Coordinates of C-alpha atoms and ligand atoms in Angstrom, one line a residue:
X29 CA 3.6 21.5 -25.2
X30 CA 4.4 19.5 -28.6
X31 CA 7.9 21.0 -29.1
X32 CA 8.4 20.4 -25.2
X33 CA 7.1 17.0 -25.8
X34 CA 9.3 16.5 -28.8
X35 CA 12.7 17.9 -27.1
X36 CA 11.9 16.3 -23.8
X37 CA 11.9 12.7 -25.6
X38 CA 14.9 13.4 -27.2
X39 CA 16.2 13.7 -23.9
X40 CA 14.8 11.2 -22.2
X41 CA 13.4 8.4 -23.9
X42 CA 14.9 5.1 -22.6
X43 CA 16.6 2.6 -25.2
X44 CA 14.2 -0.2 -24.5
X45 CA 11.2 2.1 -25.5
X46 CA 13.1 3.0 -28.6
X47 CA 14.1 -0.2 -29.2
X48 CA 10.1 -1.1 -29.2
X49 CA 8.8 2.1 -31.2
X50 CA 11.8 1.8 -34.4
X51 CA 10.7 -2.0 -33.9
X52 CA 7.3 -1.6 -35.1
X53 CA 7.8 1.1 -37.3
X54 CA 10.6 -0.8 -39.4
X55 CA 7.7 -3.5 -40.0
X56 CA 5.3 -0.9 -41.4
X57 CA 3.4 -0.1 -38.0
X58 CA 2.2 3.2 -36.3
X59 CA 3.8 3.1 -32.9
X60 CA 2.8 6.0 -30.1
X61 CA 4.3 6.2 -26.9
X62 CA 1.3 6.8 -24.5
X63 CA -0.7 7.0 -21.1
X64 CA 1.4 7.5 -18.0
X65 CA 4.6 8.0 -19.2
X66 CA 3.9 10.4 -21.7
X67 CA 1.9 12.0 -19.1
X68 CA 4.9 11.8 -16.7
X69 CA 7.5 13.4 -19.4
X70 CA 5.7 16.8 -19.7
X71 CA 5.5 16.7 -15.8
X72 CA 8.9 16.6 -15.4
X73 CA 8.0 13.2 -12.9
X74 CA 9.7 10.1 -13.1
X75 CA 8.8 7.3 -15.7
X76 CA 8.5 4.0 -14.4
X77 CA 7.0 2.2 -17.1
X78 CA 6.4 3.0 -20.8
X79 CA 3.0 2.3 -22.7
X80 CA 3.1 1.9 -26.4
X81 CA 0.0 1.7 -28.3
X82 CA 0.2 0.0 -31.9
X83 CA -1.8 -0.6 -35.1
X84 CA -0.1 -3.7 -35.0
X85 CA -2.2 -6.7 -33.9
X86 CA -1.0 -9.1 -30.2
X87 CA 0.6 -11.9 -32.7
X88 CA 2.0 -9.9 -35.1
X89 CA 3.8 -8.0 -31.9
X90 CA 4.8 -11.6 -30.2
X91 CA 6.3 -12.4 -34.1
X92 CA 8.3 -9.1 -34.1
X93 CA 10.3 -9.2 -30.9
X94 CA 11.9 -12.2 -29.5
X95 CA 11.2 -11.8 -25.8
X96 CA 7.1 -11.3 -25.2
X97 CA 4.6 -11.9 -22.5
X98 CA 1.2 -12.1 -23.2
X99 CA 0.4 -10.5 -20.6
X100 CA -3.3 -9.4 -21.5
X101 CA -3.8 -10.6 -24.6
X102 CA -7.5 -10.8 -24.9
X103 CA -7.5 -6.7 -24.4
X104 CA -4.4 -6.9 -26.3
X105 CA -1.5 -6.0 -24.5
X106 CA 1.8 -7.8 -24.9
X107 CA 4.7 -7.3 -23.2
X108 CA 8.1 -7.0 -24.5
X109 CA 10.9 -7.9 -21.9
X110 CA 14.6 -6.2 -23.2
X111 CA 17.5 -6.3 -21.6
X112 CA 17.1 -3.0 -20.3
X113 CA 13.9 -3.2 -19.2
X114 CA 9.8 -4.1 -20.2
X115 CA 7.6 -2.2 -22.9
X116 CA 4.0 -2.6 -22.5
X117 CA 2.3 -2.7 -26.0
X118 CA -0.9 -2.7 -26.3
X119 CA -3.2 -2.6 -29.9
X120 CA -5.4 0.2 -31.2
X121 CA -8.4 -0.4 -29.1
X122 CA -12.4 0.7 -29.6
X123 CA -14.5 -0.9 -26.5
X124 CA -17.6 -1.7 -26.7
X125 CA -20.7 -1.5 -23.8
X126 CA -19.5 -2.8 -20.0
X127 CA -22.4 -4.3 -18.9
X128 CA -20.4 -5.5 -15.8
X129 CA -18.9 -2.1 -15.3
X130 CA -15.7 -4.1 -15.1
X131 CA -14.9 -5.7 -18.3
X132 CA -15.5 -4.8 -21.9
X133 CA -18.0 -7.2 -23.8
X134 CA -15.7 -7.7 -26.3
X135 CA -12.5 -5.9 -27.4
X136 CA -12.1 -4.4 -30.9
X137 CA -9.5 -3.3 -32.4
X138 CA -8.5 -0.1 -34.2
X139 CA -6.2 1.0 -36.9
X140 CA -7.0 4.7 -35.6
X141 CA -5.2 6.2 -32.6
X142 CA -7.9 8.7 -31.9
X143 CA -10.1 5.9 -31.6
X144 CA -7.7 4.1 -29.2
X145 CA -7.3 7.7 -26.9
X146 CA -10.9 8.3 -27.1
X147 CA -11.5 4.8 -25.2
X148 CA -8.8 5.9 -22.4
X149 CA -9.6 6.8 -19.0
X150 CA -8.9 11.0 -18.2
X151 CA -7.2 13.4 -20.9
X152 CA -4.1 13.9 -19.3
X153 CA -3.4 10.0 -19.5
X154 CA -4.7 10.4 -23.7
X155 CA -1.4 11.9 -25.1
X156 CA 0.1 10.0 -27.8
X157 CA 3.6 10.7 -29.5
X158 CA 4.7 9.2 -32.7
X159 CA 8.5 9.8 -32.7
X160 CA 8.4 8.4 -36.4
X161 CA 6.5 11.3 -38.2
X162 CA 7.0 13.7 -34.8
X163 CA 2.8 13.1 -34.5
X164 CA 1.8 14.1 -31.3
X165 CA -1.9 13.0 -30.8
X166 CA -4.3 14.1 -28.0
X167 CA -7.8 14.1 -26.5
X168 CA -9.6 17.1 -26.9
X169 CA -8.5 19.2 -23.1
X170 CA -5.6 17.2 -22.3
X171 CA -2.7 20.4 -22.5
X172 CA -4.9 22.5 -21.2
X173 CA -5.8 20.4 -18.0
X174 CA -1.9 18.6 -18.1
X175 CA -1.3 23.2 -17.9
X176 CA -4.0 23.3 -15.1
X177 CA -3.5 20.4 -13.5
X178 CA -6.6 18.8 -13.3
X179 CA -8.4 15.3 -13.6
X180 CA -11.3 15.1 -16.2
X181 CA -12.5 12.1 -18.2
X182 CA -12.6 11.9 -21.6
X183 CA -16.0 12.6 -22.7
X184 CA -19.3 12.8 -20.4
X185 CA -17.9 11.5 -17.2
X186 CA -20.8 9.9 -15.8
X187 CA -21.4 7.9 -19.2
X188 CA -17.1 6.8 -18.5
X189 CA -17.5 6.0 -14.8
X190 CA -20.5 3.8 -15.4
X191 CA -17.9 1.8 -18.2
X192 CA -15.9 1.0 -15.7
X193 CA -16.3 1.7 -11.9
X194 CA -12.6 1.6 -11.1
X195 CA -12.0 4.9 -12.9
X196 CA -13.8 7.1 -10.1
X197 CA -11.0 5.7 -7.9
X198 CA -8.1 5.9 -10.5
X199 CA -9.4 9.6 -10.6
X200 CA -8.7 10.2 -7.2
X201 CA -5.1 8.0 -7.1
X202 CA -4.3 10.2 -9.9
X203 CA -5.4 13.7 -8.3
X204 CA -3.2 12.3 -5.3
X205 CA -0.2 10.8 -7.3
X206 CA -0.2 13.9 -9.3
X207 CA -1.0 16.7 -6.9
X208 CA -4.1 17.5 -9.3
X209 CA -7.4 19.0 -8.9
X210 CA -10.3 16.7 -9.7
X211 CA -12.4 18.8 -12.9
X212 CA -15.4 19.4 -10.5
X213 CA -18.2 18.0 -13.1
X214 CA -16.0 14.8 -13.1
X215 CA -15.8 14.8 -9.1
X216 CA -19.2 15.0 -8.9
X217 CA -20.0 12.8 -11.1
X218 CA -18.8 9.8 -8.7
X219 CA -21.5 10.1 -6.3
X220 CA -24.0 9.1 -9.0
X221 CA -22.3 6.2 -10.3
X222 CA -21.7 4.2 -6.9
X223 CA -23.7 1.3 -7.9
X224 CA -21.6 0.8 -10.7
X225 CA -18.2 1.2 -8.0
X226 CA -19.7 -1.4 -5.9
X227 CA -19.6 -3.9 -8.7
X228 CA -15.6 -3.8 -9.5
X229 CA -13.8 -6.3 -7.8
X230 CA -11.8 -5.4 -4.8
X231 CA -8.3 -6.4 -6.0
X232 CA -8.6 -3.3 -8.0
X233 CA -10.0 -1.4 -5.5
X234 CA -6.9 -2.5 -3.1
X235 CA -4.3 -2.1 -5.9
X236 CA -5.8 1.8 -6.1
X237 CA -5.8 1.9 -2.2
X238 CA -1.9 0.9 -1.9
X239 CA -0.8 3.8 -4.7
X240 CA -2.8 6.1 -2.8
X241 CA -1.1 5.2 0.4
X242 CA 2.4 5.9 -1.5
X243 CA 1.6 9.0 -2.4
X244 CA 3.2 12.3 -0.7
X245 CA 0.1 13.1 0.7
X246 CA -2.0 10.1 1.3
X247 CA -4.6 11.6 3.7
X248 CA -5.8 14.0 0.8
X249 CA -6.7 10.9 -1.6
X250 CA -8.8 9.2 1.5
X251 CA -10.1 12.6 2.4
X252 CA -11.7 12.7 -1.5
X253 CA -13.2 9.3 -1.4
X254 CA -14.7 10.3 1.8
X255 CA -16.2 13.5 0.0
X256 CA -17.4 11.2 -3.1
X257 CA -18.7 8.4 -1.0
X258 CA -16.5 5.9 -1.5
X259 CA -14.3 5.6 1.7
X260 CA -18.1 4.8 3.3
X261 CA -18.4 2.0 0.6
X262 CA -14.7 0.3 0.8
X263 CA -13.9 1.2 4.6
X264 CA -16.8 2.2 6.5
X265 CA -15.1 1.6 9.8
X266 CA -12.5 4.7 8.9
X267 CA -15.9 6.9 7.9
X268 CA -17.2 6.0 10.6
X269 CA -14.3 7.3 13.1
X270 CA -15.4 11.0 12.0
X271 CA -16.4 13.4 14.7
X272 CA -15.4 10.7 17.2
X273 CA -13.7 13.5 19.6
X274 CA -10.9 12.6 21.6
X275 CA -9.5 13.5 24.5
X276 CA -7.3 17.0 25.7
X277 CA -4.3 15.3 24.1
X278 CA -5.8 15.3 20.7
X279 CA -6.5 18.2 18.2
X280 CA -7.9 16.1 15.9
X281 CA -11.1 13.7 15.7
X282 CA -10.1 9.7 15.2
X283 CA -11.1 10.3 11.9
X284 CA -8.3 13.3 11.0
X285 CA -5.9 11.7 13.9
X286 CA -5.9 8.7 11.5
X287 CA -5.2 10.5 8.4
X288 CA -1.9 12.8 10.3
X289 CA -1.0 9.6 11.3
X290 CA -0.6 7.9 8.0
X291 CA 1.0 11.0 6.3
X292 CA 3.5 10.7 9.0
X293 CA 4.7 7.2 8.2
X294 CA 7.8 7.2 6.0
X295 CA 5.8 6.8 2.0
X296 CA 8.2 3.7 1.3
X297 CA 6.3 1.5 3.3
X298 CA 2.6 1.6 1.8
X299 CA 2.0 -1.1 4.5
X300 CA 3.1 0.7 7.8
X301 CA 0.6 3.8 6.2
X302 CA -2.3 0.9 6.1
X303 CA -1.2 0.8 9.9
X304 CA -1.4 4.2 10.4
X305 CA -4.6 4.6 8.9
X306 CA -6.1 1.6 10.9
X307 CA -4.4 2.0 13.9
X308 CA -6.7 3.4 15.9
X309 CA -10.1 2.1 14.6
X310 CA -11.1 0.9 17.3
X311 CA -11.1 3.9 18.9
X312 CA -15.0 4.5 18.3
X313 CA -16.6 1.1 19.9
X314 CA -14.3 1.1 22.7
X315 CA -14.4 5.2 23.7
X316 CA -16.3 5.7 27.1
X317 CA -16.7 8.4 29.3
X318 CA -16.5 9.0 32.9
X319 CA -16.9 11.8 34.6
X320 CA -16.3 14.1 31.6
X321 CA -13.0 11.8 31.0
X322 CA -13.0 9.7 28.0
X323 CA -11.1 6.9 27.7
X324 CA -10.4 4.0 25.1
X325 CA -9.3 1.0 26.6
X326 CA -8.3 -1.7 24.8
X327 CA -8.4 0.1 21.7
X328 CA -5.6 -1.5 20.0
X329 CA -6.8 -5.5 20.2
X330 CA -10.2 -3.9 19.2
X331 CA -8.9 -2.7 16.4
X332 CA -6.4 -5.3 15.3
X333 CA -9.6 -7.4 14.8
X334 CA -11.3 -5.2 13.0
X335 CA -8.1 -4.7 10.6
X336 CA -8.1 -8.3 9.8
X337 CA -11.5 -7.8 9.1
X338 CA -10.6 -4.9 6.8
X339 CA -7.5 -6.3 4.9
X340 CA -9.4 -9.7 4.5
X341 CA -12.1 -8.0 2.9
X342 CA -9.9 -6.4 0.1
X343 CA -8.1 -9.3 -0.3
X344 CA -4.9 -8.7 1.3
X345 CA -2.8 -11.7 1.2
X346 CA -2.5 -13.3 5.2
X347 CA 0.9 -12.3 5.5
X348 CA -0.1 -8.4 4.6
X349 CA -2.8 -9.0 7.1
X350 CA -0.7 -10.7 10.1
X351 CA 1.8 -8.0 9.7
X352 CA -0.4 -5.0 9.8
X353 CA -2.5 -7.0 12.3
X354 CA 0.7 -7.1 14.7
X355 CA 1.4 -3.1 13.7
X356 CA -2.4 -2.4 14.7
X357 CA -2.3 -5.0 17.9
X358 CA 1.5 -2.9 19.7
X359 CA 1.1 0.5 18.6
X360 CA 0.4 1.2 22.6
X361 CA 3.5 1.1 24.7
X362 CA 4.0 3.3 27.3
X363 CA 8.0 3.2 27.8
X364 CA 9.8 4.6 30.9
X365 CA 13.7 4.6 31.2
X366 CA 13.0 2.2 34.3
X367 CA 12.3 -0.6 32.0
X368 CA 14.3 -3.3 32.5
X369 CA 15.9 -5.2 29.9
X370 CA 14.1 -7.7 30.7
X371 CA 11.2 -6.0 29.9
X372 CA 12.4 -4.7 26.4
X373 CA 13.1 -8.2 25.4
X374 CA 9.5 -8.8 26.3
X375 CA 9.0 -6.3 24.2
X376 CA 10.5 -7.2 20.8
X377 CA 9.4 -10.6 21.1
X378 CA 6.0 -10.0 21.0
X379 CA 6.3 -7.3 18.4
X380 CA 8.9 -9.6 16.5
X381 CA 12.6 -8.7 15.3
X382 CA 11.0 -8.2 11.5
X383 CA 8.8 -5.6 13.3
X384 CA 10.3 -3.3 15.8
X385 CA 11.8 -0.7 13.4
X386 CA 8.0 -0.4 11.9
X387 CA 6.5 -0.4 15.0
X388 CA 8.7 2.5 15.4
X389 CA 8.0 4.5 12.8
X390 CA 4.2 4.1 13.2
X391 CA 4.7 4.9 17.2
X392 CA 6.7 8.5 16.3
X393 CA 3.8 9.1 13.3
X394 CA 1.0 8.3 15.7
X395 CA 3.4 11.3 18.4
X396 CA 3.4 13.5 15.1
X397 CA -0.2 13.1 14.1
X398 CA -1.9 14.1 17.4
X399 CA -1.6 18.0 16.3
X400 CA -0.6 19.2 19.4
X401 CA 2.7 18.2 20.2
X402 CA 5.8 19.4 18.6
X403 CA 9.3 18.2 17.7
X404 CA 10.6 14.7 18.1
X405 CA 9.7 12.0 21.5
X406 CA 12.7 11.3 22.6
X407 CA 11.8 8.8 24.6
X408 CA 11.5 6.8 21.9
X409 CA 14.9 7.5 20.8
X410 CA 16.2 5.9 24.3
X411 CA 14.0 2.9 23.8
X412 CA 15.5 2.4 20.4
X413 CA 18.9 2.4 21.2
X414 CA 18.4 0.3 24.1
X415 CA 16.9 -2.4 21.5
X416 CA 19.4 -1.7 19.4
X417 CA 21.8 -2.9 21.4
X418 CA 19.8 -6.0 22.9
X419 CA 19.5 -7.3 19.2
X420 CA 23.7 -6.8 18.9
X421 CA 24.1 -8.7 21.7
X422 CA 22.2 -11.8 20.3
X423 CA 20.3 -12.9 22.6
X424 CA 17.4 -15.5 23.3
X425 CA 14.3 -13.9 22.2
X426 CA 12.6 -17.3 21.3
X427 CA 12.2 -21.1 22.2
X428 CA 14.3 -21.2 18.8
X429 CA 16.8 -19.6 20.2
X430 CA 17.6 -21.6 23.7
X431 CA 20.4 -23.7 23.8
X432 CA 18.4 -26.7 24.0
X433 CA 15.2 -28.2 22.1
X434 CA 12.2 -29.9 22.5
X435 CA 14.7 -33.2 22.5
X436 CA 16.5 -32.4 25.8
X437 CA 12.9 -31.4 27.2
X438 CA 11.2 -34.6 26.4
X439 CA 14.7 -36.7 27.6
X440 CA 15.6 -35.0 30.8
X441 CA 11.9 -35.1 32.1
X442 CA 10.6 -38.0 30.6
X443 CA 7.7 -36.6 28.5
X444 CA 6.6 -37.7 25.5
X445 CA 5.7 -35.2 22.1
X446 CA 2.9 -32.7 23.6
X447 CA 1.6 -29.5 25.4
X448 CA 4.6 -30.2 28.2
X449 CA 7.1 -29.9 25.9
X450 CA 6.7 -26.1 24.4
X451 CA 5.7 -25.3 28.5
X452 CA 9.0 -25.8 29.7
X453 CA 10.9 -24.7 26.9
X454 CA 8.2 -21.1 27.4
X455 CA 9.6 -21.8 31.2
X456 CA 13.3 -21.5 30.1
X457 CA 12.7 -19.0 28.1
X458 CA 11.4 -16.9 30.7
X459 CA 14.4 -17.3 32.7
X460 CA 17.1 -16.4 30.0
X461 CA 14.4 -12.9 28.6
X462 CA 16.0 -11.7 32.2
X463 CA 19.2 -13.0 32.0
X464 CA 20.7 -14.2 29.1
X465 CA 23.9 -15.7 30.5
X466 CA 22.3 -18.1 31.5
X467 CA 21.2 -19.5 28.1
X468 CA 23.7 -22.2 28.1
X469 CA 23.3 -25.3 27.1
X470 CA 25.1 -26.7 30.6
X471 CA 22.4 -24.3 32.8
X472 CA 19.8 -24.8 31.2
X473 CA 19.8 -28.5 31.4
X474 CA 20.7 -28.1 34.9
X475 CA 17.2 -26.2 35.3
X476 CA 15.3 -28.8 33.5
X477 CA 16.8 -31.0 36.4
X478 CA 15.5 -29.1 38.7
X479 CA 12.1 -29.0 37.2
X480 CA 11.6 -32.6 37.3
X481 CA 9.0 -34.1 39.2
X482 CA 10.1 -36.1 42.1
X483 CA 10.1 -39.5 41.2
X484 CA 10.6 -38.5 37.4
X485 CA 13.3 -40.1 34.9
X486 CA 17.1 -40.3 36.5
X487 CA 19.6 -39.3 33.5
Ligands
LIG509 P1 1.0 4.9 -13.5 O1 1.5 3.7 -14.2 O2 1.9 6.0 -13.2 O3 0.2 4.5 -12.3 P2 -0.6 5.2 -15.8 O4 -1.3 6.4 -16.4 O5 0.5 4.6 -16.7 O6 -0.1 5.6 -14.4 P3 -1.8 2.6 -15.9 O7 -2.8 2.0 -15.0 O8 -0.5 2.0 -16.0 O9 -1.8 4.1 -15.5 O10 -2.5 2.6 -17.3 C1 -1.9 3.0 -18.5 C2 -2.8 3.8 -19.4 O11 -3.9 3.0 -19.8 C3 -3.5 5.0 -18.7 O12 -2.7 6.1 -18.8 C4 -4.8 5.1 -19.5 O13 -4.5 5.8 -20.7 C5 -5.1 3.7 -19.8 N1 -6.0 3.1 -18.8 C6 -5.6 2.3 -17.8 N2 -6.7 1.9 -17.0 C7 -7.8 2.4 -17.7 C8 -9.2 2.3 -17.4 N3 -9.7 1.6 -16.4 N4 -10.0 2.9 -18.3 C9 -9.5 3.6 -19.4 N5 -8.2 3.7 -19.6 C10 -7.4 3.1 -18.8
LIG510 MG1 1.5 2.8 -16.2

């Protein structure tokens, strides 16, 4: 492992993170590149960030480079911004007690790196390589589980969880990110130390949530919290959709349906798999069932409700929310090649232009996650093309878009600023969703005409 370590840096070891390490060291400092990166070099993964950990204190770091952000500076972490790219560098560390299970009481820092990996979260994330003297530093465990694959915390894991009650949840990101087994003393560990989860704040918990969602396989990270307790904690509504059956079109419960679904969404858009996962959570209130027949009406506005709900709970920001909102509130469309263009226009302005290629990809997930059926819907693929070309051609899908305003409303039928107004323009609009030639300005002032009241304003 340390000669793989060793050559594998030589390889790969970006210039910035060079740049950072021969920085500190030139001044007399010990610098270790650490934590994920580290981590991700032995794995052969991708490195998207670099972690250095330094006997050099926050100010003496912002003195030796000329670009720095303090951007955690009571915990000690500065970063330095290069050309090619940011360093995180953080000080030997030694915490003391968490009696919030969120933050340290105080921060102190270390001139010892085995102090500073003792302090870190699991033991494959508690590698530290010191280019300088070829010093390769790790806690006790971490080849062996980086070998086996597994997640264990440093030390008694019950005694690390109750530190901080993120780390059960980084556990399972990481099991999921990783394709790693959770150490089972460590997994069940979490069920003990709940009270301490329930205390960290839920922008954590959602920042967890959305790497989870971008992982290969997000359904096997939601499917562990469930195990441990914690989907019942942060989204009860999901736990609650298991062993909700379905009907003879399903395989799967809501629950599972739910999970397929999200797996099936395209992993670059963490926010279409929040749809996935939500979209049918209305599914339990609304199921009945009549005459061995179970149905779910309304399912969908249901459970758009409920996903505001959800996302404003952890802290979602409104336009997250509206968007997956919108996902949750169309999923259902039951498409024939008889609709009309009309009707597709409909359709893609209630969904919205930013929205239809998403609505899309959560539709064909949702077709993919039932279990039963196989290969693509095709169906889908006419309705595509057919929007496809409606949004080519340009045409009105909004009051915005008409060829005349609220102006040539108020003038050619005499109203002043008020509900009217945005009636007749909705009027208009109407008309031209049907038939777009007419969305001149010539006709369509010629229909305001004829929508005047009698006895209304001559032009
Ligand atoms: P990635 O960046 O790929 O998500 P990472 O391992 O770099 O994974 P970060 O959250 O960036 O994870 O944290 C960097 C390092 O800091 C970790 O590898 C770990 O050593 C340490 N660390 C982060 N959060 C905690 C925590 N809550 N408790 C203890 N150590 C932590
Ligand atoms: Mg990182």
């Amino acid at each position: 492992m340390k000669a793989l370590l060793k050559s594998r840096f030589a390889e790969l070891a970006p210039p910035e993170l060079r740049y950072v390490l021969s920085g500190l060291e030139d001044r007399g400092f010990k610098a270790y590149a650490v934590g994920g990166g580290v981590r991700n070099l032995l794995l052969g993964r991708e490195v998207k960030e670099w972690d250095v950990a330094t006997d050099a204190t926050p100010p003496v770091v912002q003195e030796i480079f000329p670009h720095t952000v303090p951007t955690g500076i009571e915990q000690g972490t500065v970063t330095v911004v290069t050309e090619g790219g940011k360093v995180e560098v953080t000080t030997f560390r030694r915490d003391s007690e968490y009696a919030d299970a969120r933050h340290p009481n105080e921060v102190f820092f270390s001139r010892d790196v085995e102090e500073d990996l003792a302090r870190r979260d699991f033991t494959v994330n508690a590698i530290a390589y010191r280019p300088a003297g070829e010093d390769v530093r790790a806690a006790e465990g971490a080849f062996r589980d980086l070998n086996a694959r597994t997640i264990r915390t440093v030390g008694d894991p019950v005694e690390r969880f109750r530190e901080d009650g993120l780390r059960p949840v980084r556990a399972i990101r990481f099991a999921c990110q990783l394709d790693f087994e959770i150490d089972e003393r460590t997994f069940v560990s979490i069920t003990s130390v709940l009270d301490r989860v329930s205390l960290v704040s839920l922008e954590r918990v959602r920042g967890e949530l959305m790497k989870i969602l971008q992982c290969g396989k997000p359904s096997r990270g939601i499917d562990l919290m469930h195990e441990s307790g914690l989907l019942a904690m942060f989204l009860p509504e999901l736990d609650g959709a298991r062993g909700v059956a379905q009907n003879e079109f399903h395989a799967y419960d809501v629950y599972w349906h739910s999970l397929c679904t999200c797996d099936a969404v395209p992993g670059d858009k963490p926010l279409v798999r929040l749809a996935g996962l939500l979209h049918d959570i209305g599914k339990p209130e609304m199921k009945e069932e009549h005459d061995g027949r179970v149905t779910f009406y309304n399912h969908q506005h249901v459970g758009a409700a409920m996903t505001a709900r959800i996302m404003d709970r952890l802290r979602f920001s409104s336009a997250q929310r509206e968007y997956v909102v919108r996902l949750v509130d169309n999923h259902m469309f039951d498409y024939h090649s008889d609709w009309t263009d009309g009707a597709l226009r409909r359709f893609v302005r209630r969904v919205g232009v930013d929205a239809v290629a998403d609505v899309f990809d959560l539709r064909i997930a949702d077709y993919i996650g039932n279990g039963l059926r196989q290969g693509f819907p095709h169906y889908l693929e006419e309705m595509r093309a057919r929007i496809d070309r409606i949004l080519e051609e340009d045409s009105a899908l909004s009051e915005a878009d008409l060829a005349v305003d609220g102006n040539d409303v108020m003038r050619e039928l005499g109203l002043g600023p008020g509900k009217e107004v945005g009636a007749a323009l909705r009027e208009l609009l109407e008309l031209v969703l049907d038939n777009p030639e007419l969305n001149t300005r010539e006709t369509l002032l010629a229909k305001l005409r004829e929508m005047r009241p009698p006895g209304g304003p001559t032009a």
